[in-house]
Coordinates of C-alpha atoms in Angstrom, one line a residue:
M239 CA 54.2 -24.0 -29.6
N240 CA 57.6 -23.4 -28.0
I241 CA 59.0 -21.7 -31.0
L242 CA 55.9 -19.4 -31.2
V243 CA 56.5 -18.3 -27.5
L244 CA 60.3 -18.0 -27.8
V245 CA 60.4 -16.1 -31.1
G246 CA 57.3 -14.2 -30.4
G247 CA 58.7 -13.1 -27.0
Y248 CA 61.9 -11.9 -28.7
A249 CA 59.8 -9.9 -31.2
L250 CA 57.9 -8.3 -28.4
Y251 CA 61.1 -7.4 -26.6
I252 CA 62.6 -5.7 -29.8
T253 CA 59.3 -3.9 -30.7
T254 CA 58.5 -2.9 -27.1
L255 CA 55.3 -5.0 -27.2
K256 CA 54.2 -3.8 -30.6
S257 CA 54.4 -7.1 -32.4
I258 CA 51.4 -9.2 -33.6
F259 CA 52.8 -12.1 -31.6
I260 CA 51.4 -10.4 -28.4
I261 CA 48.0 -11.9 -29.4
P262 CA 49.0 -15.6 -29.5
I263 CA 51.2 -15.3 -26.4
I264 CA 48.5 -13.7 -24.4
G265 CA 46.1 -16.3 -25.8
L266 CA 48.3 -19.1 -24.8
M267 CA 48.7 -17.7 -21.3
A268 CA 45.0 -17.2 -20.9
T269 CA 44.2 -20.6 -22.3
G270 CA 46.7 -22.2 -19.9
V271 CA 45.3 -20.3 -16.9
I272 CA 41.6 -20.5 -17.6
L273 CA 41.4 -23.9 -19.3
K274 CA 43.9 -25.9 -17.2
K275 CA 42.8 -29.2 -18.5
I276 CA 43.9 -28.5 -22.1
K277 CA 47.1 -30.2 -22.9
F278 CA 48.7 -29.3 -26.2
K279 CA 49.7 -32.4 -28.1
F280 CA 52.5 -30.9 -30.3
Q281 CA 55.3 -31.5 -27.8
F282 CA 57.7 -33.8 -29.5
Q283 CA 60.2 -35.2 -27.0
D284 CA 61.9 -37.9 -29.0
W285 CA 65.4 -36.4 -28.8
K286 CA 66.9 -39.1 -31.0
I287 CA 64.7 -38.3 -33.9
T288 CA 65.3 -34.6 -33.3
V289 CA 69.1 -35.0 -33.4
L290 CA 68.9 -37.2 -36.5
L291 CA 66.7 -34.6 -38.3
T292 CA 68.9 -31.7 -37.2
S293 CA 72.0 -33.4 -38.6
L294 CA 70.2 -34.4 -41.8
F295 CA 68.8 -31.0 -42.6
S296 CA 71.9 -29.1 -41.6
V297 CA 73.8 -31.1 -44.2
L298 CA 71.0 -30.6 -46.7
S299 CA 71.0 -26.9 -46.1
L300 CA 74.7 -26.7 -46.7
L301 CA 74.4 -28.7 -50.0
L302 CA 71.5 -26.5 -51.2
F303 CA 72.6 -23.1 -50.2
F304 CA 76.4 -23.1 -49.8
R305 CA 78.5 -24.0 -52.9
N306 CA 81.8 -22.8 -54.2
N307 CA 82.3 -20.8 -51.0
E308 CA 79.3 -18.7 -51.5
L309 CA 75.6 -18.5 -50.5
L310 CA 73.1 -19.5 -53.2
I311 CA 70.0 -17.4 -53.2
L312 CA 66.9 -18.6 -55.0
D313 CA 65.5 -15.1 -56.0
N314 CA 65.2 -11.5 -54.9
D315 CA 62.4 -12.4 -52.5
Y316 CA 64.9 -14.0 -50.2
L317 CA 67.0 -10.8 -50.2
F318 CA 63.9 -8.7 -49.5
W319 CA 63.0 -10.9 -46.6
I320 CA 66.5 -10.6 -45.1
R321 CA 66.3 -6.8 -45.6
V322 CA 62.9 -6.7 -43.9
A323 CA 64.2 -8.7 -40.9
V324 CA 67.3 -6.6 -40.5
T325 CA 65.3 -3.3 -40.7
N326 CA 62.6 -4.5 -38.3
Q327 CA 65.4 -5.4 -35.8
E328 CA 67.1 -2.1 -36.3
Y329 CA 64.0 0.1 -35.9
G330 CA 62.0 -2.1 -33.5
V331 CA 59.1 -2.3 -36.0
E332 CA 57.1 -5.0 -37.8
N333 CA 56.5 -4.0 -41.3
I334 CA 57.8 -4.4 -44.9
N335 CA 58.7 -0.8 -45.4
V336 CA 62.5 -1.4 -45.1
F337 CA 64.3 2.0 -45.8
Y338 CA 61.1 4.0 -45.6
N339 CA 61.4 3.4 -41.8
L340 CA 64.6 5.5 -41.6
I341 CA 63.1 8.3 -43.8
D342 CA 59.8 8.9 -42.1
A343 CA 58.3 7.6 -38.8
S344 CA 54.8 7.6 -40.3
Y345 CA 55.8 4.3 -42.0
H346 CA 56.6 2.6 -38.6
N347 CA 53.2 1.0 -38.1
S348 CA 52.6 -2.7 -38.8
D349 CA 51.9 -4.6 -42.0
L350 CA 50.3 -8.0 -42.3
Y351 CA 53.2 -10.3 -43.4
H352 CA 54.9 -13.5 -42.5
Y353 CA 57.2 -12.6 -39.6
L354 CA 57.9 -15.8 -37.7
E355 CA 60.8 -16.9 -39.8
L356 CA 62.2 -13.3 -40.0
W357 CA 62.2 -12.9 -36.2
T358 CA 63.7 -16.4 -35.9
M359 CA 66.5 -15.2 -38.1
N360 CA 67.0 -12.1 -35.9
L361 CA 67.0 -14.3 -32.8
G362 CA 69.7 -16.4 -34.4
N363 CA 71.7 -13.3 -35.2
A364 CA 71.5 -12.3 -31.5
L365 CA 72.6 -15.7 -30.4
N366 CA 75.5 -16.5 -32.7
G367 CA 76.5 -13.1 -34.2
Q368 CA 76.6 -14.5 -37.8
E369 CA 75.5 -12.6 -40.9
P370 CA 71.7 -12.5 -41.4
A371 CA 71.8 -14.4 -44.7
F372 CA 73.7 -17.3 -43.1
N373 CA 71.2 -17.5 -40.3
F374 CA 68.3 -17.3 -42.7
L375 CA 69.4 -20.2 -44.9
L376 CA 71.5 -22.3 -42.5
F377 CA 69.5 -21.8 -39.3
V378 CA 65.9 -20.8 -40.0
Y379 CA 65.5 -23.1 -43.0
P380 CA 66.6 -26.4 -41.3
L381 CA 64.7 -25.4 -38.2
G382 CA 61.5 -25.1 -40.2
L383 CA 62.2 -28.5 -41.9
I384 CA 62.8 -30.1 -38.5
I385 CA 59.5 -28.8 -37.1
S386 CA 57.6 -29.9 -40.2
C387 CA 59.1 -33.4 -40.3
L388 CA 58.3 -33.9 -36.6
G389 CA 54.8 -33.0 -37.3
I390 CA 54.6 -35.2 -40.4
K391 CA 56.0 -38.1 -38.3
E392 CA 53.1 -37.6 -35.8
L393 CA 50.6 -37.5 -38.7
L394 CA 51.9 -40.6 -40.4
L395 CA 52.0 -42.7 -37.3
N396 CA 48.4 -41.8 -36.6
I397 CA 47.2 -43.5 -39.8
I398 CA 49.3 -46.7 -39.7
P399 CA 47.4 -49.8 -38.8
S400 CA 47.6 -50.9 -35.2
K401 CA 48.8 -54.3 -36.1
I402 CA 51.5 -54.6 -38.7
D403 CA 54.5 -57.0 -39.3
K404 CA 57.6 -55.4 -37.7
N405 CA 60.0 -56.5 -40.4
Y406 CA 57.7 -55.2 -43.1
F407 CA 57.4 -51.9 -41.3
L408 CA 61.1 -51.5 -40.9
A409 CA 61.8 -52.4 -44.6
M410 CA 59.1 -50.1 -45.9
S411 CA 60.1 -47.3 -43.6
S412 CA 63.6 -47.3 -45.0
F413 CA 62.2 -47.2 -48.5
F414 CA 59.7 -44.5 -47.5
I415 CA 62.4 -42.3 -45.9
I416 CA 64.4 -42.4 -49.1
I417 CA 61.5 -41.5 -51.4
G418 CA 60.0 -39.2 -48.8
F419 CA 61.8 -36.4 -50.4
L420 CA 58.8 -36.4 -52.7
F421 CA 57.5 -34.0 -50.0
F422 CA 60.1 -31.4 -51.0
S423 CA 59.4 -31.3 -54.7
Q424 CA 56.4 -30.4 -56.8
P425 CA 57.3 -31.1 -60.4
W426 CA 54.3 -29.8 -62.4
D427 CA 55.7 -26.3 -63.0
F428 CA 59.0 -27.8 -64.2
L429 CA 57.1 -30.2 -66.5
N430 CA 55.4 -27.2 -68.0
S431 CA 58.8 -25.6 -68.6
Y432 CA 60.2 -28.7 -70.3
L433 CA 57.2 -28.8 -72.6
K434 CA 57.7 -25.2 -73.5
I435 CA 54.2 -24.2 -72.5
G436 CA 55.3 -21.9 -69.7
H437 CA 53.6 -21.7 -66.3
M438 CA 50.1 -22.8 -66.1
P439 CA 47.9 -19.9 -65.0
I440 CA 48.1 -19.5 -61.2
S441 CA 48.2 -23.3 -60.7
G442 CA 49.5 -22.9 -57.1
M443 CA 52.4 -25.4 -57.6
G444 CA 56.1 -24.9 -57.3
L445 CA 59.1 -26.0 -55.3
A446 CA 58.2 -26.7 -51.7
W447 CA 61.6 -27.5 -50.3
G448 CA 63.2 -24.4 -51.6
S449 CA 60.7 -22.0 -50.0
I450 CA 61.2 -21.1 -46.4
K451 CA 57.8 -19.4 -46.0
M452 CA 56.2 -22.6 -47.5
I453 CA 57.9 -24.7 -44.9
F454 CA 56.5 -22.7 -42.0
L455 CA 53.1 -22.7 -43.7
M456 CA 53.4 -26.5 -43.9
N457 CA 53.1 -26.6 -40.1
I458 CA 49.6 -25.1 -40.3
V459 CA 48.6 -27.7 -42.8
I460 CA 50.0 -30.5 -40.7
A461 CA 48.0 -29.2 -37.7
L462 CA 44.9 -29.0 -39.9
F463 CA 45.3 -32.6 -41.1
L464 CA 45.7 -33.8 -37.6
Y465 CA 42.5 -32.1 -36.6
L466 CA 40.6 -33.4 -39.6
Q467 CA 41.9 -36.9 -39.0
K468 CA 40.5 -37.2 -35.6
P469 CA 38.7 -33.9 -34.5
N470 CA 38.8 -32.9 -30.9
S471 CA 39.0 -29.7 -28.8
N472 CA 42.7 -30.0 -28.1
K473 CA 43.6 -30.3 -31.8
F474 CA 41.2 -27.5 -32.7
I475 CA 42.7 -25.1 -30.3
T476 CA 46.3 -26.1 -31.3
L477 CA 45.4 -25.4 -34.9
L478 CA 44.1 -21.9 -33.9
F479 CA 47.5 -21.0 -32.4
T480 CA 49.5 -22.6 -35.2
T481 CA 47.9 -20.3 -37.7
F482 CA 50.2 -17.6 -36.3
F483 CA 53.1 -19.4 -38.0
Y484 CA 52.1 -17.8 -41.2
L485 CA 50.0 -14.6 -40.8
P486 CA 48.9 -14.0 -44.4
V487 CA 46.6 -17.1 -44.3
L488 CA 45.3 -16.5 -40.8
P489 CA 42.2 -14.5 -41.8
I490 CA 41.1 -17.1 -44.3
L491 CA 41.7 -20.1 -42.0
M492 CA 40.0 -18.3 -39.0
L493 CA 37.0 -17.5 -41.2
T494 CA 36.9 -21.1 -42.5
L495 CA 37.1 -22.5 -38.9
F496 CA 34.4 -20.1 -37.7
I497 CA 32.0 -21.2 -40.5
W498 CA 32.9 -24.8 -39.8
W499 CA 32.2 -24.6 -36.1
C500 CA 28.8 -23.0 -36.8
Y501 CA 28.0 -25.8 -39.3
L502 CA 28.9 -28.5 -36.7
Y503 CA 26.9 -26.7 -34.0
F504 CA 23.7 -26.3 -36.1
S505 CA 24.0 -29.8 -37.6
G506 CA 23.9 -31.3 -34.1
S507 CA 27.6 -32.5 -34.1
K508 CA 29.6 -32.4 -30.9
T509 CA 31.2 -29.0 -30.3
E510 CA 32.9 -27.3 -27.4
L511 CA 31.9 -23.7 -26.4
K512 CA 35.5 -22.9 -25.4
D513 CA 36.7 -23.6 -29.0
I514 CA 34.6 -20.8 -30.5
I515 CA 35.4 -18.5 -27.6
I516 CA 39.1 -18.9 -28.2
L517 CA 38.7 -18.6 -32.0
I518 CA 36.6 -15.4 -31.7
S519 CA 39.0 -14.0 -29.0
L520 CA 42.1 -14.5 -31.2
S521 CA 40.3 -13.1 -34.3
I522 CA 39.2 -10.0 -32.4
G523 CA 42.7 -9.6 -31.0
F524 CA 44.2 -9.9 -34.5
I525 CA 41.7 -7.3 -35.9
F526 CA 42.2 -5.0 -33.0
Y527 CA 46.0 -5.1 -33.2
Y528 CA 46.0 -4.1 -36.9
F529 CA 43.3 -1.5 -36.3
V530 CA 45.4 0.2 -33.6
N531 CA 48.9 -0.5 -35.0
G532 CA 48.4 -1.2 -38.7
N533 CA 49.6 0.9 -41.6
H534 CA 46.3 2.6 -42.7
G535 CA 48.1 4.9 -45.2
G536 CA 48.0 2.3 -48.0
T537 CA 51.5 0.7 -47.8
T538 CA 50.2 -2.7 -49.1
V539 CA 48.2 -3.3 -52.3
S540 CA 44.6 -4.1 -51.9
G541 CA 42.9 -3.9 -55.3
F542 CA 39.4 -5.0 -54.3
S543 CA 37.9 -5.7 -57.8
I544 CA 34.7 -7.7 -57.6
K545 CA 33.3 -5.6 -60.4
E546 CA 35.7 -7.3 -62.8
W547 CA 33.3 -10.3 -62.9
F548 CA 30.4 -8.2 -64.2
S549 CA 31.9 -8.3 -67.7
L550 CA 31.7 -11.3 -70.0
S551 CA 35.1 -10.3 -71.6
N552 CA 36.8 -10.7 -68.2
W553 CA 35.2 -14.2 -67.7
I554 CA 36.8 -15.1 -71.0
K555 CA 40.1 -13.5 -70.0
Y556 CA 40.3 -15.4 -66.7
C557 CA 38.9 -18.7 -68.2
P558 CA 42.2 -20.6 -68.0
A559 CA 42.7 -19.6 -64.4
I560 CA 39.1 -20.6 -63.5
A561 CA 39.5 -23.9 -65.3
M562 CA 42.7 -24.6 -63.5
K563 CA 41.3 -23.9 -60.1
T564 CA 37.9 -25.5 -60.4
I565 CA 38.5 -28.4 -62.7
F566 CA 42.1 -29.5 -63.3
I567 CA 43.6 -29.2 -59.8
P568 CA 40.6 -30.8 -58.0
I569 CA 40.2 -33.7 -60.5
F570 CA 43.9 -34.5 -61.0
G571 CA 45.6 -33.3 -57.9
F572 CA 43.4 -32.9 -54.9
F573 CA 40.5 -35.2 -54.6
P574 CA 42.0 -38.6 -55.8
I575 CA 44.7 -38.5 -53.2
Y576 CA 42.4 -37.1 -50.5
F577 CA 40.1 -40.1 -50.8
L578 CA 43.1 -42.5 -50.4
I579 CA 43.8 -41.0 -47.0
L580 CA 40.7 -39.9 -45.2
R581 CA 38.1 -42.2 -46.5
K582 CA 38.0 -45.9 -47.5
R583 CA 35.1 -45.1 -49.8
V584 CA 34.1 -42.0 -51.7
S585 CA 31.6 -40.0 -49.8
I586 CA 30.8 -36.3 -50.3
K587 CA 29.2 -36.3 -46.8
S588 CA 32.5 -36.9 -45.0
K589 CA 33.3 -34.0 -42.7
P590 CA 36.9 -33.7 -43.7
F591 CA 35.8 -33.6 -47.3
L592 CA 33.3 -30.8 -46.6
F593 CA 35.9 -28.8 -44.7
M594 CA 38.3 -29.0 -47.6
I595 CA 35.6 -27.9 -50.0
L596 CA 34.9 -24.9 -47.7
L597 CA 38.5 -23.9 -47.5
Y598 CA 39.0 -24.4 -51.2
S599 CA 35.9 -22.2 -51.9
I600 CA 37.0 -19.4 -49.6
C601 CA 40.5 -19.3 -51.1
I602 CA 39.0 -19.0 -54.6
A603 CA 36.6 -16.3 -53.4
V604 CA 39.5 -14.2 -52.1
W605 CA 41.3 -14.6 -55.4
A606 CA 38.1 -13.6 -57.3
A607 CA 37.5 -10.6 -55.0
F608 CA 41.0 -9.2 -55.6
I609 CA 41.6 -10.5 -59.1
K610 CA 43.2 -7.2 -60.4
N611 CA 45.9 -7.5 -57.8
I612 CA 48.7 -9.6 -59.2
D613 CA 49.3 -11.1 -55.8
A614 CA 45.6 -12.0 -55.3
N615 CA 46.4 -15.7 -55.8
Q616 CA 48.8 -15.9 -52.8
A617 CA 46.2 -17.4 -50.5
F618 CA 45.3 -20.2 -52.9
L619 CA 48.8 -20.8 -54.1
L620 CA 50.3 -21.0 -50.6
F621 CA 47.6 -23.1 -49.0
F622 CA 47.3 -25.7 -51.7
G623 CA 51.0 -25.5 -52.7
A624 CA 51.5 -26.8 -49.2
I625 CA 48.5 -29.2 -49.1
L626 CA 49.2 -31.0 -52.4
P627 CA 52.7 -32.4 -51.6
L628 CA 51.6 -33.4 -48.1
L629 CA 48.6 -35.2 -49.6
M630 CA 50.9 -37.0 -52.0
L631 CA 53.1 -38.0 -49.1
L632 CA 50.2 -39.3 -47.1
G633 CA 48.8 -41.1 -50.1
L634 CA 52.1 -42.8 -50.6
W635 CA 52.2 -43.8 -46.9
N636 CA 48.7 -45.2 -47.2
L637 CA 49.7 -47.3 -50.3
I638 CA 52.7 -48.8 -48.5
F639 CA 51.4 -49.5 -45.0
V640 CA 47.6 -49.6 -45.3
K641 CA 47.0 -50.9 -48.8
R642 CA 50.3 -52.8 -48.7
S643 CA 51.0 -51.9 -52.4
P644 CA 54.7 -50.8 -52.4
I645 CA 55.1 -51.5 -56.1
L646 CA 52.4 -49.0 -57.0
G647 CA 53.9 -46.6 -54.5
F648 CA 57.2 -46.9 -56.2
L649 CA 55.7 -46.2 -59.6
L650 CA 54.0 -43.1 -58.3
V651 CA 57.2 -41.9 -56.7
N652 CA 59.0 -42.1 -60.1
I653 CA 56.2 -40.1 -61.8
Y654 CA 56.3 -37.3 -59.2
L655 CA 59.9 -37.3 -58.0
I656 CA 62.1 -37.5 -61.1
P657 CA 61.3 -34.0 -62.4
G658 CA 62.0 -32.5 -59.0
I659 CA 65.4 -34.3 -58.9
I660 CA 66.3 -33.1 -62.4
H661 CA 65.5 -29.5 -61.3
A662 CA 67.4 -29.8 -58.0
S663 CA 70.5 -31.1 -59.8
K664 CA 70.4 -28.0 -62.0
Y665 CA 69.7 -25.6 -59.2
N666 CA 72.1 -22.7 -59.2
N667 CA 72.4 -19.2 -57.9
Q668 CA 69.6 -17.0 -59.3
I669 CA 71.1 -13.8 -58.0
K670 CA 73.8 -12.2 -60.0
K671 CA 77.2 -12.4 -58.3
D672 CA 78.9 -9.1 -58.2
Q673 CA 82.5 -8.6 -59.0
V674 CA 85.0 -9.1 -56.2
S675 CA 85.9 -5.4 -56.4
T676 CA 82.3 -4.4 -55.8
I677 CA 82.0 -6.8 -52.9
D678 CA 85.2 -5.4 -51.4
Y679 CA 84.0 -1.9 -51.7
I680 CA 80.6 -2.6 -50.0
Q681 CA 82.3 -4.5 -47.2
K682 CA 84.4 -1.5 -46.4
L683 CA 81.4 0.8 -46.0
D684 CA 80.7 1.4 -42.3
N685 CA 77.0 2.0 -41.5
A686 CA 76.6 3.9 -44.7
R687 CA 73.3 4.9 -46.4
V688 CA 73.5 4.0 -50.0
L689 CA 71.1 5.5 -52.5
Y690 CA 70.6 3.6 -55.8
I691 CA 69.6 5.6 -58.8
P692 CA 68.4 3.2 -61.6
D693 CA 68.9 3.8 -65.3
K694 CA 65.6 4.0 -67.2
T695 CA 66.6 0.9 -69.1
E696 CA 66.5 -1.1 -65.9
L697 CA 62.8 -0.4 -65.3
N698 CA 61.2 -2.9 -67.6
S699 CA 58.2 -4.2 -65.6
V700 CA 55.9 -2.9 -62.9
Y701 CA 57.9 -4.8 -60.2
D702 CA 61.0 -2.8 -61.0
Y703 CA 59.2 0.3 -59.7
N704 CA 58.5 -1.5 -56.3
E705 CA 61.5 0.2 -54.8
R706 CA 61.1 -1.3 -51.4
V707 CA 61.5 -4.8 -52.8
Y708 CA 63.8 -4.3 -55.8
T709 CA 66.5 -1.7 -55.2
G710 CA 68.8 -2.7 -58.0
M711 CA 71.4 -3.6 -55.3
N712 CA 69.5 -6.0 -53.1
Q713 CA 72.4 -8.4 -53.1
F714 CA 74.6 -5.9 -51.2
I715 CA 72.8 -7.1 -48.0
L716 CA 74.8 -10.3 -48.4
Y717 CA 78.1 -8.5 -48.3
N718 CA 77.4 -5.9 -45.5
S719 CA 74.1 -6.1 -43.5
K720 CA 75.0 -2.8 -41.8
V721 CA 74.5 -0.7 -45.0
D722 CA 71.1 0.9 -45.5
L723 CA 69.9 0.4 -49.1
I724 CA 67.7 3.2 -50.5
S725 CA 66.0 3.5 -53.9
V726 CA 64.0 6.1 -55.8
A727 CA 62.8 3.8 -58.6
A728 CA 59.1 4.5 -57.9
S729 CA 59.6 8.2 -58.7
F730 CA 60.6 7.5 -62.3
D731 CA 57.8 7.9 -64.9
G732 CA 56.0 4.6 -65.5
N733 CA 52.8 5.8 -67.1
Y734 CA 53.6 3.8 -70.2
L735 CA 52.4 0.7 -68.3
K736 CA 48.9 -0.6 -69.0
N737 CA 45.9 -2.0 -67.1
N738 CA 46.7 -3.7 -63.8
A739 CA 50.4 -2.9 -64.1
L740 CA 49.6 0.8 -64.4
E741 CA 47.4 0.7 -61.3
M742 CA 50.2 -1.1 -59.3
Y743 CA 52.8 1.4 -60.6
T744 CA 50.5 4.3 -59.4
F745 CA 50.3 2.6 -56.0
Y746 CA 54.1 2.1 -55.7
R747 CA 54.7 5.7 -56.8
D748 CA 52.1 7.3 -54.4
I749 CA 53.5 5.6 -51.3
S750 CA 57.1 6.4 -52.2
S751 CA 58.8 8.5 -49.6
Y752 CA 60.7 10.4 -52.2
Y753 CA 57.8 11.0 -54.5
K754 CA 55.7 12.3 -51.6
Q755 CA 58.4 14.9 -51.0
C756 CA 59.7 15.8 -54.5
G757 CA 57.5 14.3 -57.2
Y758 CA 59.2 12.7 -60.2
F759 CA 62.9 12.1 -59.9
D760 CA 65.1 15.0 -61.0
V761 CA 68.8 14.8 -60.1
S762 CA 69.2 18.5 -60.5
S763 CA 66.3 19.6 -58.3
K764 CA 66.8 21.3 -55.0
C765 CA 64.3 18.9 -53.4
F766 CA 66.5 16.0 -54.4
K767 CA 69.5 17.6 -52.7
D768 CA 67.4 18.3 -49.6
F769 CA 66.3 14.6 -49.6
I770 CA 69.9 13.4 -49.6
R771 CA 70.8 15.8 -46.8
N772 CA 67.7 15.0 -44.7
C773 CA 68.1 11.2 -45.1
K774 CA 71.9 11.5 -44.3
I775 CA 72.7 9.6 -47.5
N776 CA 76.5 9.5 -48.0
V777 CA 77.0 7.2 -51.0
I778 CA 75.3 7.2 -54.4
C779 CA 75.3 4.0 -56.5
T780 CA 74.3 3.9 -60.2
K781 CA 75.0 2.1 -63.4
N782 CA 75.1 5.4 -65.3
K783 CA 78.8 6.2 -65.9
E784 CA 78.2 9.7 -67.0
M785 CA 76.7 11.4 -64.0
H786 CA 78.3 14.7 -63.1
V787 CA 76.6 16.3 -60.2
E788 CA 77.9 19.2 -58.1
G789 CA 78.8 18.0 -54.6
W790 CA 79.5 14.4 -55.7
A791 CA 82.9 12.8 -55.9
K792 CA 83.4 9.5 -57.7
D793 CA 84.8 7.1 -55.1
F794 CA 84.9 3.8 -57.0
E795 CA 83.9 2.5 -60.4
N796 CA 84.0 -0.8 -62.3
S797 CA 82.1 -2.2 -65.3
D798 CA 78.9 -2.7 -63.2
Y799 CA 78.6 0.3 -60.9
S800 CA 79.8 3.8 -60.2
F801 CA 79.9 4.9 -56.6
Y802 CA 79.9 8.6 -55.6
K803 CA 80.6 10.0 -52.1
I804 CA 78.5 13.0 -51.0
L805 CA 80.8 15.8 -50.2
P806 CA 80.2 17.6 -46.8

C-alpha cells in the first residue's frame, strides 16, 4: 500500500486534492484509526530479494526499451499515456483530454482512467529531472514488475508444501526462476499471426511483459488470488484498496465483491461486517468523486447498446466472439489450470471456483451491454489477460513442487514459452523514427504550441479522427516534453465511415474543441485564424508541402514535414 499512499499523495498535491486517490488515502487513514487491529499483509521487507529484483528488472528494462541509443516504444498508446501524464502534471488535472485542457477549462474535470503509473512517472520526473519517456519505461516499468514479483513470491510460497526436501527445492527453484519468464509472455496471439489467421476475436490475450498497465493490473489479480486461496478479513480489505491500482476495473471488481459478500452472508458462511462497510464506503466515495468532479459532457465513449442482442443477425455477427469467451477460453485456458491450483479434485461447489465464475460472468455482461463500443472488451481482456498467465505460472509451480512432476512442467514451458521468446527476439520499435533534422528542430522549440494539420490521406480509420490520442506527431513528446501538441483531425469530414465506426467518429467530432467553435476544418476561415490566436499557437506542422496561408512563414521543411511559424 506504500506506493498507493506515496503516489496518491503526490497526485493530491499537484491537483490540489482533486484526484481520485483521495478516496483510498482517506479510506486507509479511516481504516487504520477505526479498525486498529487490522494489519495489512502486503509489506514485503526482504531487502535482499528487493535489491535482486531491482537489479534484474532494471537490466531487463534497458534491454527491452533502450537499443541503438534510442528508446523503443511499443505503440502509440505509450506516447498517449506519456502525453496524458505530462498534461495532467502541467494543468493539475486528472483526465485524458491532453491539449483540450489548455484550450478550454470546461475539459478540466476528471475521467475514469488508469492513473497510478502515470502519476508514478510524474513523481519520478520530479525526483530525478529526467525526460518523461525515460521515467515511464526505465522507472515505472521495472517498479511495477518488482511489486508484481514480490506479490507472486508471496503467493507461490503460500502453496508450497510445508515439508519438502531442501535440495529439491533449491534445484527446482533455480529451474523455475529461469522458466518463470513464462509469466511475461502469452503466445496465443502470436501463434495466430504465424498461422495467418489473424487475431482471434477479442480473445483477451497478448503480451503481458510489454504492457505497463497490465503489470499494475497484475497486482490486483495477485491480491485476488491471495484472498481466494485463504479468505480472511485482512486479505479482503487489502484487495479492496489494491483495486485502486487500476481504476477501469474497479467498478467491476467492487460489484463482484459486493455480490460475493452477500452470497457468503446469506449462505451462512463466515463474514465480517466491517468488510462490507469498507467496500460500500469506498464504492460510494468513488461514485461521489466522479459525480462531483467527473467529466459529464461526454469526453469518453459509452455506447450502451443492449438492444443489439434483440436481433438474430447480431447474434450471428458476434458468434465467434461469444464462442471464444464462453467455450474456448474456459475449456482450454482457464478451468484446467485453475483446478491444478485451488482444488485437488474437480468441484463446482468450491468457493474460489464460484467467485471466478461470477467475475467471468460480470466481465462478459459488461462487454455485452456495450458491444457497439470498440473498447467494450477492455474489462474482459485486461482482467483475464492478467489472470491467465498468472494461472499458468501457478500451475507450473504446482506441478514442480506439489505434484513433483518437473518433466511435465518442462514440456508445458516449451509449449507456452517458445512463441513468446520468438516474438521478443524480433521485438523492434513500433513508432516511426523521425529524421535527425526533425528531431533537432523539435528540440529547439521552447514551450511552443504546435498544431498538426493532417492530410486527408492520413485519415484512414476511425481512430485517426481521435485527435486527443493520435495527433500525427505523438512521437514529438520523446524529443521535447515541453511542447504542447494540438490537432484538428476530428474536424475533418469522416461521414464516409459506417456502422460503429461512424458513431465513434461522430463522438470524436462532437467533443472536439475546434469543431465546437468552428465546425468542419477550413484553413481559410476567420474562425480558424481566431482559434490559432486564442490558443496562442505559434507553430503549424503538416505533411502538405503546398500550403500557402497569409500570416504563415515556412520555418523548416524536410521530406516528412513542413513547419510554419505564425507571424505576429
